[in-house]
């Protein structure tokens, strides 16, 4: 079955959600999800960077030599993050202050570098943009789900608006680090349950070929893992996916 | 076969860097003015609090301006006014205050930016002096008078010190000659000038004999400096007057005073038995050839009362003349609470005792017999030796002083002297 553009877009939202399935970008996820406003802001900022960096890296994929691909990716990503920072600082200073150090940390967000490495350098510009949109929306969705739980049940508020009926039953610990981890774990568990009947994660994404550390790891372990998964009756691989 | 060096990666990486930098430069072109305007607006907002009429503030580079280190920042504005940010130490740790000064050198407004003062003191002081209607409004360097608040003297003095520094900074930046030295520095400089020395540290001589015509005496190994009115007259270790510009009368006074000091001899005195007192102790007694007694005492203040493990008593040195009046008193060391009982180490605290006799000093506990310092009623601020909000330190100190008088009475009774 030919891989559709829609499938590329949707994959990042549910099946390969970067936060809840691939468990990438956990640092900003936990740091910015104690309020819906900051979660939304972080999600949008990361999505913009992801789309732009995917597009540029895809456009330059045949030019960038293998030996300097990571530094090139970093320069591109850092450039776009800095652009977003400057724009926020100028036109949305409150959001800029709210995101603080986590805005700059988008540069080292695993989602962005990971998608550049795993998709953008192997696919065309349009597909890469769609992948960026899908992954970005998936990241945003995950942040919003986390933030909804933490802000409503932890702070008793919704987008900063106090909820009087939550005053007596809110659990302030949910807005702190331990609560964040707890919520994160629960949401991942729910997500795993929802996706297991659909074949779970596409294991090929974790195959040696797609792994950035393939050249230094013990390839025997990855191969054994793949064999085990392929033997499982529910395991399905998505057709048309680049190896 | 040698591997050919490949320039392509370097060129590609460099090219990408150049393009990204160009992109950032373009974005910066649009955003930098907006960011700067927002930052200036935020900074201006803080400055307008103390100088509401100020327009277009600009920070002043203080390099080479010879202002005291207390002045952290200075801003000028189009109307000739200035805003200074000054940091001083008050009762506890530190005060950072902003002062708005108009073009005529008068304070327009003040605002505390950061303070580590004890809550009781800043609550007393700040409402009286802050804002554009505070106690310092309209003051210039010439008309300056510190606003002192009862019960919060050190904090209010610190605030005043900061205000004076700000006014002095304004004068200095507008071409005036301002002496920014601290009172202690001025004192040391004057002593060195009088004795013809440099960099010598002088300490105040502990008074064990009354010296007429002299207000204060400072001494160092190199000699003594006598403060006669506003004049400093030095006498070196050889007994020669070193201050050539002093008047003959002052020179004579200084020489006589020096001779008198040198004539004082001290002998050890045994502490009479049975003269101990609750919460006070006599460590040693010396007697001068003029029948004055010098006591080294221990007072047991706050820490002792509450039985803290590594308690250190207040160490006090006290001189009583033959007529039973206090010649001098000094807190040698203490470990009382910071912001409360540590006031016992301040010179302005000792001054309460000078010239006082036994009957002038009433232990605060005696005034409140039901109290005995056990609850938190502060001693009456009019009591000699009272420290506001430091009842236990006050009692510890007063009891030590009273003990000295008790022992003095015993010693002079033994000698047939005044009781």
XYZ file of C-alpha atoms in Angstrom:
662
model
C 0.000 0.000 0.000
C 1.463 3.304 -0.991
C 2.250 5.467 1.932
C -0.174 8.355 1.864
C 0.503 11.901 2.790
C -2.319 11.632 5.290
C -0.681 8.658 6.930
C 2.542 10.638 7.361
C 0.564 13.431 8.978
C -1.479 11.215 11.257
C 1.297 8.921 12.306
C 2.916 11.541 14.507
C -0.331 12.366 16.251
C -1.316 8.905 17.498
C 0.593 5.844 16.301
C 4.017 7.323 16.751
C 3.262 10.125 19.135
C 6.713 11.474 19.991
C 6.002 11.961 23.694
C 3.623 9.168 24.599
C 4.809 6.413 22.273
C 8.381 7.242 21.347
C 8.968 8.868 24.791
C 11.019 11.704 23.390
C 11.110 15.298 24.643
C 10.235 14.407 28.211
C 12.075 17.397 29.688
C 9.867 20.132 28.213
C 6.878 17.844 28.636
C 7.285 17.739 32.374
C 8.524 21.299 32.743
C 5.854 23.143 30.796
C 2.734 21.123 31.485
C 1.834 22.604 34.850
C -0.309 25.081 32.975
C -2.233 24.867 29.719
C -0.947 28.219 28.504
C 2.705 27.259 28.776
C 2.028 23.801 27.331
C 0.257 25.308 24.350
C 3.037 27.843 23.844
C 5.762 25.232 24.035
C 3.872 22.943 21.674
C 3.418 25.651 19.053
C 7.041 26.835 19.354
C 8.402 23.299 18.992
C 6.059 22.562 16.067
C 7.231 25.639 14.181
C 10.865 24.709 14.704
C 10.161 21.113 13.718
C 8.404 22.060 10.491
C 11.065 24.573 9.447
C 14.025 22.388 10.338
C 12.507 19.337 8.648
C 11.891 21.358 5.497
C 15.400 22.797 5.337
C 17.158 19.576 6.243
C 15.117 17.687 3.677
C 15.927 20.299 1.050
C 19.623 19.993 1.812
C 19.704 16.230 2.299
C 21.595 15.555 -0.909
C 24.106 18.293 -0.196
C 24.987 17.699 3.443
C 27.832 15.181 3.701
C 27.433 12.279 6.123
C 30.469 13.314 8.145
C 28.990 16.669 9.181
C 25.297 15.916 9.105
C 24.706 16.218 12.855
C 26.501 19.587 13.189
C 24.561 20.862 10.199
C 21.275 19.716 11.677
C 22.126 21.389 14.973
C 23.013 24.660 13.276
C 19.746 24.673 11.358
C 17.663 23.756 14.392
C 19.446 26.266 16.630
C 18.923 28.948 14.016
C 15.194 28.388 13.901
C 14.942 28.181 17.680
C 16.722 31.527 17.918
C 14.328 33.029 15.398
C 11.370 31.812 17.450
C 12.994 33.184 20.605
C 13.511 36.610 19.090
C 9.984 36.746 17.738
C 8.500 35.739 21.080
C 10.672 38.165 23.005
C 9.619 40.994 20.725
C 5.927 40.309 20.232
C 4.874 37.960 23.023
C 7.171 38.836 25.937
C 4.879 37.244 28.525
C 5.033 33.892 26.738
C 8.785 34.343 26.352
C 9.181 34.831 30.097
C 6.845 31.944 30.851
C 8.808 29.447 28.763
C 12.121 30.703 30.109
C 15.064 28.370 29.632
C 12.916 25.646 28.049
C 12.546 27.704 24.907
C 16.268 27.542 24.232
C 16.262 23.861 25.145
C 14.155 23.127 22.070
C 17.506 23.018 20.273
C 18.368 19.777 22.041
C 14.865 18.374 21.953
C 15.179 14.747 20.854
C 12.027 14.958 18.752
C 13.451 17.561 16.411
C 16.873 16.034 15.956
C 15.355 12.555 15.861
C 12.910 13.367 13.050
C 15.639 15.161 11.139
C 17.771 12.077 11.371
C 15.063 9.474 10.872
C 12.789 11.104 8.324
C 13.810 14.441 6.890
C 17.169 13.290 5.563
C 15.512 10.412 3.707
C 12.370 11.984 2.329
C 11.226 14.857 0.177
C 10.451 18.349 1.385
C 6.652 17.978 1.289
C 6.693 14.696 3.146
C 9.137 16.128 5.677
C 6.910 19.136 6.261
C 3.938 16.849 6.773
C 5.962 14.758 9.166
C 6.935 17.902 11.032
C 3.316 18.980 11.241
C 2.204 15.546 12.404
C 4.913 15.141 14.989
C 4.463 18.718 16.156
C 0.740 18.286 16.558
C 1.344 15.011 18.372
C 3.747 16.781 20.720
C 1.249 19.590 21.236
C -1.573 17.156 21.888
C 0.464 15.238 24.430
C 1.430 18.446 26.208
C -2.167 19.617 26.293
C -3.427 16.318 27.719
C -0.772 16.401 30.424
C -1.386 20.062 31.173
C -5.140 19.607 31.289
C -4.818 16.954 33.973
C -2.149 18.792 35.957
C -3.725 22.222 35.853
C -7.325 21.186 36.436
C -6.684 18.560 39.099
C -3.486 20.039 40.456
C -4.016 23.793 40.441
C -7.791 23.859 40.164
C -7.671 26.105 37.132
C -8.240 25.975 33.382
C -6.061 28.186 31.207
C -5.397 30.273 34.297
C -9.074 30.654 35.189
C -9.821 29.462 38.713
C -12.341 26.620 38.946
C -14.240 27.097 42.207
C -15.552 23.526 42.303
C -11.996 22.200 42.242
C -10.834 24.241 45.221
C -11.497 21.536 47.787
C -10.474 18.502 45.745
C -7.410 19.689 43.865
C -4.133 17.858 44.451
C -1.316 20.442 44.444
C 1.313 17.701 44.140
C 0.238 17.202 40.538
C 1.751 20.569 39.645
C 5.080 19.547 41.160
C 7.702 17.233 39.688
C 6.512 13.999 41.352
C 2.975 14.635 40.214
C 4.210 15.369 36.736
C 5.977 12.050 36.481
C 2.927 10.272 37.834
C 0.618 11.856 35.289
C 3.120 11.186 32.532
C 3.315 7.519 33.422
C -0.446 7.168 33.591
C -0.985 8.842 30.244
C 1.644 6.642 28.607
C -0.031 3.575 30.074
C -3.385 4.653 28.709
C -1.840 5.371 25.334
C -0.173 1.961 25.226
C -3.464 0.315 25.985
C -5.231 2.251 23.263
C -2.631 1.455 20.632
C -1.821 -2.174 21.387
C -4.660 -3.529 19.248
C -3.479 -1.462 16.324
C -0.129 -3.217 16.331
C 1.690 -0.985 18.710
C 4.768 0.897 17.731
C 6.288 0.363 14.412
C 9.292 -1.578 15.516
C 11.174 -0.918 12.355
C 11.658 2.615 13.634
C 13.842 1.080 16.281
C 15.703 -1.229 13.962
C 19.430 -0.866 13.630
C 19.019 0.859 10.302
C 17.051 3.693 11.842
C 19.147 3.916 14.988
C 21.627 6.783 15.129
C 23.852 4.733 17.406
C 23.993 1.682 15.142
C 27.673 2.116 14.425
C 28.645 1.822 18.062
C 26.071 -0.490 19.604
C 25.881 -4.234 19.801
C 23.927 -5.034 16.662
C 23.174 -8.535 17.866
C 20.848 -7.188 20.547
C 18.797 -5.072 18.136
C 18.443 -7.933 15.659
C 17.297 -10.309 18.363
C 14.735 -7.754 19.446
C 13.436 -7.440 15.899
C 13.132 -11.214 15.524
C 11.201 -11.455 18.734
C 8.792 -8.746 17.687
C 8.312 -10.133 14.209
C 7.363 -13.463 15.694
C 4.638 -11.871 17.773
C 1.207 -12.461 16.154
C -0.032 -8.862 16.599
C 3.042 -7.215 15.257
C 2.506 -5.402 11.991
C 4.840 -3.172 10.083
C 3.556 -0.181 8.187
C 4.111 -0.592 4.492
C 5.888 2.024 2.483
C 7.974 3.179 5.407
C 11.515 3.943 4.476
C 14.045 1.528 5.878
C 47.840 5.862 -1.442
C 47.058 8.821 0.738
C 43.479 9.771 1.330
C 42.535 12.993 -0.388
C 41.485 15.726 2.015
C 37.823 16.505 1.375
C 36.893 20.154 1.698
C 33.230 19.616 0.933
C 32.026 18.993 4.510
C 33.768 22.118 5.742
C 32.394 24.213 2.910
C 28.856 22.913 3.338
C 28.856 23.406 7.093
C 30.313 26.891 6.747
C 27.774 27.804 4.100
C 24.908 26.636 6.262
C 26.292 28.652 9.167
C 26.525 31.765 7.008
C 22.968 31.392 5.763
C 21.610 30.836 9.252
C 23.515 33.838 10.552
C 22.107 35.942 7.727
C 18.605 34.771 8.588
C 19.156 35.667 12.235
C 20.509 39.066 11.277
C 17.398 39.806 9.240
C 15.077 38.741 12.055
C 17.152 40.706 14.546
C 16.778 43.799 12.408
C 13.026 43.690 12.961
C 12.882 42.435 16.514
C 15.779 44.230 18.229
C 14.121 47.673 18.275
C 10.916 46.178 19.629
C 12.778 44.281 22.344
C 14.835 47.306 23.295
C 11.758 49.492 23.516
C 10.049 46.951 25.763
C 13.093 46.664 28.016
C 13.427 50.424 28.270
C 9.761 50.724 29.112
C 10.139 48.189 31.912
C 13.216 49.914 33.304
C 11.562 53.296 32.959
C 8.549 52.095 34.882
C 10.720 51.397 37.902
C 12.480 54.733 37.587
C 9.262 56.692 37.219
C 8.201 55.523 40.657
C 10.842 57.750 42.233
C 10.991 60.444 39.552
C 7.505 60.661 38.028
C 8.368 63.638 35.837
C 11.418 61.954 34.368
C 11.639 61.516 30.634
C 13.821 59.309 28.548
C 16.057 57.754 31.181
C 19.573 56.739 30.248
C 22.014 54.820 32.364
C 25.145 56.726 33.370
C 28.519 55.021 33.080
C 29.990 55.389 36.554
C 33.510 54.388 35.564
C 35.972 57.037 36.696
C 33.329 59.112 38.428
C 34.780 58.436 41.909
C 31.445 57.733 43.469
C 31.300 55.413 46.491
C 30.807 51.724 45.811
C 27.374 51.988 47.461
C 26.077 53.643 44.282
C 25.285 50.645 42.057
C 23.543 52.422 39.218
C 22.699 55.924 38.109
C 20.305 57.171 35.458
C 19.941 60.605 34.000
C 16.901 61.960 32.241
C 16.166 64.758 29.809
C 15.057 67.206 32.499
C 18.388 67.071 34.342
C 17.127 64.807 37.098
C 18.851 61.667 38.264
C 17.876 58.335 39.752
C 20.420 56.555 41.927
C 20.371 53.031 43.219
C 22.232 52.871 46.541
C 23.007 49.876 48.765
C 23.769 50.242 52.478
C 23.801 48.048 55.553
C 21.202 48.770 58.195
C 20.299 46.876 61.310
C 20.371 43.436 59.765
C 21.941 42.865 56.402
C 21.263 45.247 53.564
C 19.058 47.860 51.989
C 18.908 48.646 48.272
C 17.099 51.918 47.737
C 16.347 54.048 44.669
C 16.339 57.824 44.972
C 14.880 60.206 42.436
C 16.557 63.635 42.495
C 15.372 66.559 40.407
C 17.584 68.969 38.489
C 17.856 71.228 41.538
C 19.341 68.453 43.650
C 16.252 67.818 45.758
C 14.930 64.357 46.501
C 11.654 63.692 44.720
C 10.973 60.118 45.754
C 12.532 57.014 47.268
C 11.757 53.328 46.969
C 13.248 50.290 48.623
C 14.113 47.728 45.950
C 15.451 45.016 48.229
C 15.837 44.763 51.961
C 17.003 42.222 54.456
C 16.082 44.262 57.476
C 14.215 42.681 60.340
C 10.519 42.965 59.681
C 9.808 45.043 62.749
C 12.255 47.716 61.666
C 11.374 48.063 58.043
C 7.711 48.236 58.934
C 8.497 51.165 61.226
C 10.835 53.021 58.898
C 9.746 52.530 55.321
C 6.247 53.986 55.446
C 7.688 57.196 56.848
C 10.399 57.736 54.295
C 9.400 55.925 51.091
C 7.515 57.226 48.126
C 7.140 60.713 46.753
C 5.592 62.007 49.968
C 8.115 60.493 52.339
C 10.268 62.172 54.947
C 13.102 62.847 52.514
C 11.038 64.679 49.922
C 12.532 68.020 49.053
C 15.800 67.504 50.953
C 19.004 68.677 49.347
C 22.579 68.001 50.356
C 22.713 71.355 52.113
C 19.458 70.901 53.991
C 19.943 67.219 54.699
C 18.677 65.831 58.011
C 18.296 62.096 58.496
C 14.812 60.938 59.389
C 15.350 58.888 62.543
C 12.609 56.565 63.703
C 12.395 55.623 67.355
C 12.921 51.933 67.939
C 14.496 51.472 64.526
C 17.479 53.728 64.767
C 19.953 51.674 62.804
C 17.590 51.012 59.918
C 16.546 54.642 59.719
C 20.178 55.775 59.998
C 21.080 53.458 57.148
C 18.254 54.895 55.061
C 19.527 58.365 55.815
C 23.061 57.379 54.941
C 21.818 56.111 51.588
C 19.897 59.332 50.965
C 22.958 61.430 51.713
C 25.071 59.290 49.394
C 22.524 59.769 46.619
C 22.498 63.541 47.141
C 26.279 63.584 47.204
C 26.406 61.542 44.014
C 24.135 64.057 42.319
C 26.399 66.903 43.411
C 29.517 65.033 42.297
C 28.056 64.259 38.871
C 27.184 67.920 38.487
C 30.690 69.100 39.172
C 30.493 69.572 42.931
C 33.168 68.592 45.436
C 31.760 65.955 47.740
C 33.421 64.084 50.559
C 32.075 60.526 50.406
C 34.214 59.152 53.161
C 32.362 57.410 55.929
C 32.477 59.030 59.392
C 34.877 56.293 60.486
C 37.137 56.957 57.518
C 37.097 60.698 58.171
C 37.993 60.031 61.785
C 40.930 57.816 60.852
C 42.149 60.281 58.245
C 41.967 63.145 60.718
C 43.887 61.152 63.324
C 46.575 60.247 60.841
C 46.815 63.842 59.695
C 47.096 65.072 63.290
C 49.826 62.612 64.193
C 51.593 62.903 60.852
C 51.173 59.222 60.089
C 49.650 57.340 57.193
C 47.485 54.259 57.159
C 47.613 53.818 60.933
C 44.427 52.543 62.560
C 43.393 54.376 65.693
C 41.129 53.007 68.401
C 39.261 54.992 70.964
C 41.069 55.148 74.284
C 39.113 53.506 77.093
C 38.540 56.309 79.572
C 39.889 55.550 83.018
C 40.334 59.118 84.132
C 38.445 62.294 83.482
C 40.302 64.656 81.186
C 39.094 68.225 81.067
C 38.925 70.089 77.804
C 39.181 66.945 75.704
C 36.148 65.351 74.071
C 37.696 62.105 72.916
C 41.054 60.395 72.774
C 42.241 58.004 70.085
C 45.395 56.032 70.345
C 47.762 53.905 68.333
C 51.262 52.635 68.916
C 52.606 55.808 67.333
C 50.888 58.106 69.796
C 47.578 59.662 70.762
C 45.208 62.089 69.124
C 43.071 64.369 71.284
C 39.821 65.734 69.944
C 39.358 69.238 71.330
C 36.160 70.701 69.960
C 36.518 70.240 66.217
C 40.299 70.076 66.300
C 42.464 66.996 66.246
C 45.755 67.403 68.086
C 48.352 64.644 67.973
C 50.976 63.791 70.567
C 53.508 61.188 69.520
C 55.034 58.425 71.619
C 57.839 60.804 72.638
C 55.343 63.235 74.089
C 55.738 65.859 71.369
C 52.840 67.636 69.724
C 52.793 66.765 66.030
C 49.954 69.033 64.894
C 51.801 72.235 64.079
C 48.693 74.172 63.048
C 47.021 73.615 66.423
C 46.575 76.631 68.678
C 48.812 77.004 71.701
C 45.867 76.437 74.000
C 44.967 73.206 72.250
C 48.572 72.063 72.311
C 48.771 72.699 76.024
C 45.493 70.865 76.628
C 46.702 67.919 74.607
C 50.063 67.763 76.374
C 48.414 67.949 79.780
C 45.944 65.257 78.830
C 48.704 63.042 77.525
C 50.704 63.515 80.687
C 47.682 62.648 82.797
C 47.029 59.480 80.834
C 50.626 58.466 81.143
C 50.498 59.038 84.890
C 47.716 56.471 85.352
C 48.822 53.220 86.919
C 46.755 50.104 87.346
C 46.798 47.521 90.101
C 44.924 44.255 90.273
C 42.161 43.941 92.811
C 40.833 40.717 94.283
C 37.169 40.123 93.590
C 35.362 40.305 96.928
C 33.691 37.085 97.970
C 29.932 36.883 98.044
C 29.375 39.542 95.419
C 28.135 37.285 92.634
C 24.802 38.002 91.060
C 22.323 35.997 89.074
C 23.035 36.245 85.377
C 26.216 38.325 85.757
C 29.809 37.703 86.700
C 32.933 39.735 87.471
C 35.976 38.413 85.638
C 38.601 40.867 86.839
C 39.016 44.221 88.587
C 41.776 46.766 88.269
C 42.149 49.954 90.240
C 43.810 53.172 89.079
C 45.895 55.471 91.197
C 42.917 57.849 91.079
C 40.668 55.296 92.780
C 38.719 54.497 89.657
C 37.851 50.845 89.113
C 37.941 48.997 85.808
C 35.761 45.913 85.660
C 35.714 43.106 83.150
C 32.259 41.586 83.327
C 30.138 38.883 81.806
C 26.456 39.503 81.167
C 24.151 36.581 80.407
C 21.656 37.681 77.777
C 19.220 36.053 75.387
C 21.156 32.951 74.401
C 21.866 32.040 78.011
C 18.273 32.565 79.048
C 17.118 30.049 76.491
C 20.012 27.657 77.091
C 21.518 27.484 73.632
C 24.356 25.010 73.378
C 27.288 27.179 72.386
C 26.290 30.204 74.335
C 28.774 33.058 74.656
C 28.099 35.658 77.362
C 28.334 39.356 76.647
C 31.821 40.521 77.598
C 31.787 44.068 78.999
C 34.513 46.448 80.134
C 33.357 49.149 82.555
C 35.150 51.978 84.365
C 33.651 53.680 87.429
C 35.318 56.771 88.891
C 35.946 57.429 92.547
C 32.613 59.301 92.764
C 30.703 56.243 91.564
C 29.935 57.477 88.070
C 30.562 55.507 84.913
C 33.619 56.827 83.062
C 33.419 54.487 80.122
C 31.827 51.232 78.999
C 32.618 48.948 76.081
C 31.073 45.762 74.732
C 34.135 43.645 74.042
C 32.318 40.699 72.513
C 28.886 39.096 72.367
C 26.805 36.487 70.610
C 23.407 38.110 70.868
C 20.720 37.817 68.212
C 21.374 39.564 64.948
C 18.933 42.384 64.408
C 17.947 42.488 68.082
C 20.418 42.135 70.920
C 23.453 42.804 68.744
C 22.683 46.493 69.241
C 24.574 46.130 72.524
C 27.801 46.379 70.483
C 26.915 49.791 69.045
C 28.651 52.862 70.416
C 25.368 54.736 70.646
C 24.247 52.067 73.070
C 27.158 52.639 75.520
C 26.535 56.362 75.527
C 23.470 55.724 77.602
C 25.654 54.660 80.505
C 28.274 57.407 80.497
C 28.146 59.590 83.593
C 25.453 57.444 85.216
C 25.555 56.225 88.789
C 24.116 53.162 90.426
C 20.776 54.768 91.205
C 20.335 55.879 87.588
C 20.230 52.323 86.337
C 17.105 50.366 87.135
C 16.947 46.817 85.881
C 13.993 46.545 83.542
C 12.894 43.443 85.442
C 12.566 45.569 88.567
C 10.168 47.859 86.784
C 8.075 44.879 85.761
C 8.492 42.555 88.737
C 5.945 40.107 87.417
C 7.914 39.888 84.201
C 11.567 39.228 85.071
C 12.127 39.059 81.347
C 10.217 35.845 81.050
C 7.699 37.002 78.500
C 8.153 39.136 75.475
C 7.356 42.591 76.756
C 10.171 44.827 75.549
C 11.949 46.882 78.157
C 10.937 50.476 78.575
C 12.833 52.422 75.976
C 13.571 55.174 78.459
C 15.459 52.803 80.763
C 19.183 53.336 80.807
C 20.735 50.476 78.889
C 17.504 49.338 77.317
C 17.551 47.842 73.835
C 14.220 47.924 72.102
C 12.838 44.415 71.425
C 15.808 42.793 73.167
C 14.605 42.297 76.702
C 16.970 39.516 77.656
C 20.035 41.207 76.243
C 19.012 44.370 78.082
C 18.646 42.532 81.368
C 21.908 40.655 80.901
C 23.736 43.917 80.295
C 22.034 45.875 83.047
C 22.673 43.135 85.576
C 26.362 43.100 84.719
C 26.585 46.858 85.170
C 24.622 46.710 88.408
C 26.942 43.964 89.617
C 29.911 46.231 88.980
C 28.289 48.910 91.110
C 27.596 46.379 93.874
C 31.208 45.310 93.901
C 32.352 48.940 93.731
C 30.253 49.655 96.793
C 31.862 46.783 98.664
C 35.363 47.804 97.615
C 34.928 51.456 98.475
C 33.204 50.570 101.758
C 36.226 48.478 102.639
C 38.387 51.482 101.945
C 36.014 53.876 103.702
C 35.140 55.443 100.354
C 31.739 56.545 98.981
C 28.976 53.922 99.074
